[in-house]
Amino acid sequence: MTPRRVAILISGGGSNMVALVESMTGDHPARPVLVLSNRPDAAGLEKARRLGVPTAVTDHRRHRKDRAAFEAEMNAALDAAAPDILCFAGFMRILTPGFTRRWAGRMLNIHPSLLPRHRGLDTHARALAAGDSEHGCTVHEVTAELDGGPILGQARVPVRPGDTPQSLAARVLEMEHRLYPAVLRRFAAGDRTPVHLP
Ligand code: GRF
């Protein structure tokens, strides 16, 4: 079977992108074809280049409030790579319903909480403030609903006494790097059975 073509969208360091790219080898049913960032200074772009993955930048600051123009430019860069699957990995722009309709059924995102708990930002601080005994990350299909969409995988970590948002984030990030590749491998093979770690 021809490998599924995966584009990974980032805004920052791209550690999840690295984990995904490095997982797509051997008998894995997918291969990375593009790493796209909305920020020209994203550190992940250099990491992608070192890994030999083509990169593109769609600078959202060039489109100020015009989301449609930003997304039209992003779609042009994506169409040039003809991806079958989009993996959002630390991508920090809100997508319009027009974009999520166009790519419906082919988009994954990783969110650093056990959805549906803690949608949105600052999830680690909020988990601590809520006194959660456990926390974690979720990979879900992207729909028009922010941090909504069918859940394709979750990884749990214990919250420990003395945890700070930083120590908790580090523990969650380690699990993200295991969960996202596991979910992508199944999704690329057409299997939507949720992954649960540990
Ligand atoms: C991670 O916590 C991820 O859950 C969130 O963005 C953060 C940075 O990810 N989506 P990365 O290192 O840029 O992959």
Short mmCIF file of C-alpha atoms and ligand atoms in Angstrom, two decimals:
data_model
loop_
_atom_site.label_atom_id
_atom_site.label_comp_id
_atom_site.label_asym_id
_atom_site.label_seq_id
_atom_site.Cartn_x
_atom_site.Cartn_y
_atom_site.Cartn_z
CA MET A 1 0.00 0.00 0.00
CA THR A 2 1.33 3.47 -0.87
CA PRO A 3 2.38 5.20 2.33
CA ARG A 4 -0.02 7.86 3.57
CA ARG A 5 1.42 11.35 3.19
CA VAL A 6 1.57 13.30 6.47
CA ALA A 7 1.93 17.06 6.91
CA ILE A 8 2.78 18.25 10.43
CA LEU A 9 1.81 21.76 11.54
CA ILE A 10 3.79 23.49 14.28
CA SER A 11 4.22 26.88 15.90
CA GLY A 12 7.14 26.29 18.26
CA GLY A 13 9.77 23.78 19.34
CA GLY A 14 8.25 20.85 17.45
CA SER A 15 9.20 18.07 19.88
CA ASN A 16 6.00 16.20 18.95
CA MET A 17 6.82 16.72 15.27
CA VAL A 18 10.26 15.15 15.84
CA ALA A 19 8.68 12.14 17.58
CA LEU A 20 6.20 11.72 14.72
CA VAL A 21 8.83 12.05 11.96
CA GLU A 22 11.20 9.63 13.68
CA SER A 23 8.38 7.08 14.09
CA MET A 24 7.53 6.97 10.36
CA THR A 25 10.09 4.39 9.22
CA GLY A 26 10.18 0.76 8.08
CA ASP A 27 6.73 -0.84 7.84
CA HIS A 28 4.97 2.26 9.20
CA PRO A 29 2.06 3.02 6.82
CA ALA A 30 2.87 6.76 6.61
CA ARG A 31 5.72 9.11 5.73
CA PRO A 32 6.22 12.82 6.51
CA VAL A 33 5.96 15.08 3.44
CA LEU A 34 5.87 18.58 4.99
CA VAL A 35 6.39 20.50 8.22
CA LEU A 36 4.49 23.78 8.09
CA SER A 37 4.70 26.58 10.64
CA ASN A 38 2.71 29.80 11.05
CA ARG A 39 5.83 31.35 12.58
CA PRO A 40 9.03 31.85 10.55
CA ASP A 41 11.08 31.68 13.77
CA ALA A 42 9.69 28.33 15.00
CA ALA A 43 12.61 26.26 16.31
CA GLY A 44 10.93 23.14 14.96
CA LEU A 45 11.62 24.24 11.37
CA GLU A 46 15.37 23.71 11.78
CA LYS A 47 14.74 20.34 13.41
CA ALA A 48 12.58 19.34 10.43
CA ARG A 49 15.29 20.43 7.97
CA ARG A 50 17.87 18.35 9.87
CA LEU A 51 15.50 15.39 9.61
CA GLY A 52 15.27 15.93 5.84
CA VAL A 53 11.58 16.91 5.82
CA PRO A 54 10.49 19.75 3.47
CA THR A 55 9.30 22.83 5.35
CA ALA A 56 7.01 25.78 4.65
CA VAL A 57 6.03 28.92 6.53
CA THR A 58 2.65 30.66 6.37
CA ASP A 59 3.24 33.73 8.51
CA HIS A 60 -0.07 34.58 10.18
CA ARG A 61 1.21 38.08 10.99
CA ARG A 62 1.08 38.91 7.28
CA HIS A 63 -2.69 38.49 7.37
CA ARG A 64 -3.50 40.39 10.59
CA LYS A 65 -7.21 39.70 11.21
CA ASP A 66 -7.88 38.01 7.86
CA ARG A 67 -8.07 34.33 8.87
CA ALA A 68 -9.45 33.34 5.48
CA ALA A 69 -6.41 34.82 3.67
CA PHE A 70 -4.04 33.14 6.13
CA GLU A 71 -5.75 29.79 5.61
CA ALA A 72 -5.82 30.22 1.82
CA GLU A 73 -2.03 30.64 1.91
CA MET A 74 -1.69 27.66 4.25
CA ASN A 75 -3.88 25.53 1.97
CA ALA A 76 -1.73 26.45 -1.03
CA ALA A 77 1.40 25.25 0.81
CA LEU A 78 -0.41 22.09 1.95
CA ASP A 79 -1.85 21.33 -1.50
CA ALA A 80 1.67 21.51 -2.96
CA ALA A 81 2.61 18.61 -0.66
CA ALA A 82 -0.68 16.75 -1.24
CA PRO A 83 -0.99 15.31 2.29
CA ASP A 84 -3.50 12.60 3.20
CA ILE A 85 -3.27 13.45 6.92
CA LEU A 86 -2.61 16.68 8.85
CA CYS A 87 -1.04 16.35 12.31
CA PHE A 88 -1.28 19.48 14.44
CA ALA A 89 1.55 19.47 16.96
CA GLY A 90 1.86 22.57 19.08
CA PHE A 91 0.07 24.58 16.39
CA MET A 92 -1.33 27.65 18.09
CA ARG A 93 -3.79 29.13 15.60
CA ILE A 94 -7.57 28.73 15.76
CA LEU A 95 -8.91 27.24 12.52
CA THR A 96 -12.08 28.44 10.82
CA PRO A 97 -14.98 26.05 10.11
CA GLY A 98 -14.08 26.47 6.42
CA PHE A 99 -10.66 24.95 7.00
CA THR A 100 -11.91 22.10 9.21
CA ARG A 101 -14.61 21.31 6.63
CA ARG A 102 -12.06 21.17 3.83
CA TRP A 103 -9.80 18.72 5.71
CA ALA A 104 -12.54 16.94 7.68
CA GLY A 105 -11.70 13.39 8.72
CA ARG A 106 -7.98 13.82 7.98
CA MET A 107 -6.79 15.98 10.90
CA LEU A 108 -5.29 14.99 14.27
CA ASN A 109 -4.26 17.16 17.19
CA ILE A 110 -2.57 16.55 20.49
CA HIS A 111 -3.83 18.42 23.52
CA PRO A 112 -2.04 18.37 26.91
CA SER A 113 -4.96 17.27 29.09
CA LEU A 114 -7.33 14.34 29.55
CA LEU A 115 -10.14 15.76 27.40
CA PRO A 116 -12.88 16.68 27.93
CA ARG A 117 -11.22 18.07 31.07
CA HIS A 118 -9.23 21.30 30.62
CA ARG A 119 -9.94 22.35 27.07
CA GLY A 120 -7.97 25.46 26.06
CA LEU A 121 -4.70 26.79 27.44
CA ASP A 122 -2.62 26.49 30.64
CA THR A 123 -3.83 22.94 31.21
CA HIS A 124 -1.07 21.88 33.64
CA ALA A 125 -1.61 24.83 36.00
CA ARG A 126 -5.37 24.25 35.82
CA ALA A 127 -5.02 20.55 36.62
CA LEU A 128 -2.95 21.44 39.70
CA ALA A 129 -5.38 24.19 40.73
CA ALA A 130 -8.27 21.73 40.39
CA GLY A 131 -6.46 19.24 42.62
CA ASP A 132 -6.58 16.56 39.91
CA SER A 133 -4.94 13.31 41.04
CA GLU A 134 -4.06 12.48 37.45
CA HIS A 135 -3.44 14.39 34.25
CA GLY A 136 -2.20 13.57 30.78
CA CYS A 137 -2.69 14.16 27.07
CA THR A 138 -5.19 13.38 24.36
CA VAL A 139 -4.97 12.88 20.61
CA HIS A 140 -8.26 13.68 18.92
CA GLU A 141 -9.67 14.27 15.47
CA VAL A 142 -9.92 17.98 14.68
CA THR A 143 -13.40 19.33 14.08
CA ALA A 144 -14.89 22.83 14.12
CA GLU A 145 -15.23 22.49 17.92
CA LEU A 146 -12.01 23.66 19.64
CA ASP A 147 -10.34 20.70 21.42
CA GLY A 148 -13.45 18.65 20.61
CA GLY A 149 -13.64 15.86 18.04
CA PRO A 150 -13.52 12.07 18.54
CA ILE A 151 -10.79 10.93 20.93
CA LEU A 152 -8.22 8.60 19.32
CA GLY A 153 -5.90 8.18 22.27
CA GLN A 154 -5.11 9.20 25.82
CA ALA A 155 -2.09 8.85 28.07
CA ARG A 156 -2.31 9.33 31.83
CA VAL A 157 0.31 10.54 34.30
CA PRO A 158 -0.02 10.79 38.09
CA VAL A 159 0.02 14.25 39.67
CA ARG A 160 2.70 14.14 42.37
CA PRO A 161 2.94 16.21 45.59
CA GLY A 162 5.10 19.24 44.92
CA ASP A 163 4.42 19.18 41.21
CA THR A 164 4.68 22.52 39.46
CA PRO A 165 3.13 23.29 36.06
CA GLN A 166 6.64 22.81 34.63
CA SER A 167 7.31 19.43 36.25
CA LEU A 168 3.86 18.20 35.28
CA ALA A 169 4.26 19.49 31.71
CA ALA A 170 7.56 17.65 31.35
CA ARG A 171 5.97 14.38 32.51
CA VAL A 172 3.04 14.85 30.12
CA LEU A 173 5.30 15.77 27.19
CA GLU A 174 7.18 12.47 27.54
CA MET A 175 3.87 10.65 27.16
CA GLU A 176 2.86 12.87 24.22
CA HIS A 177 5.94 11.65 22.36
CA ARG A 178 4.76 8.07 22.87
CA LEU A 179 1.03 8.57 22.37
CA TYR A 180 0.98 10.65 19.18
CA PRO A 181 3.15 8.24 17.12
CA ALA A 182 1.07 5.27 18.34
CA VAL A 183 -2.17 6.97 17.33
CA LEU A 184 -0.81 8.12 13.95
CA ARG A 185 0.35 4.61 13.10
CA ARG A 186 -3.14 3.22 13.71
CA PHE A 187 -4.92 6.14 12.04
CA ALA A 188 -2.73 5.86 8.92
CA ALA A 189 -3.65 2.16 8.74
CA GLY A 190 -7.34 3.09 8.87
CA ASP A 191 -7.78 1.91 12.45
CA ARG A 192 -9.57 4.35 14.76
CA THR A 193 -9.44 2.08 17.84
CA PRO A 194 -8.39 4.44 20.65
CA VAL A 195 -4.89 4.05 22.13
CA HIS A 196 -4.59 4.11 25.93
CA LEU A 197 -1.28 4.51 27.73
CA PRO A 198 0.10 3.26 30.06
C1 GRF B 1 2.83 20.43 23.87
O1 GRF B 1 2.51 20.49 25.25
C2 GRF B 1 1.59 19.99 23.12
O2 GRF B 1 0.71 19.25 23.92
C3 GRF B 1 0.94 21.28 22.75
O3 GRF B 1 2.04 22.11 22.41
C4 GRF B 1 3.11 21.83 23.34
C5 GRF B 1 4.45 21.97 22.65
O4 GRF B 1 4.60 20.92 21.77
N1 GRF B 1 0.02 21.08 21.69
P1 GRF B 1 5.89 20.78 20.79
O5 GRF B 1 7.12 20.59 21.67
O6 GRF B 1 5.99 22.06 19.98
O7 GRF B 1 5.58 19.58 19.99
#
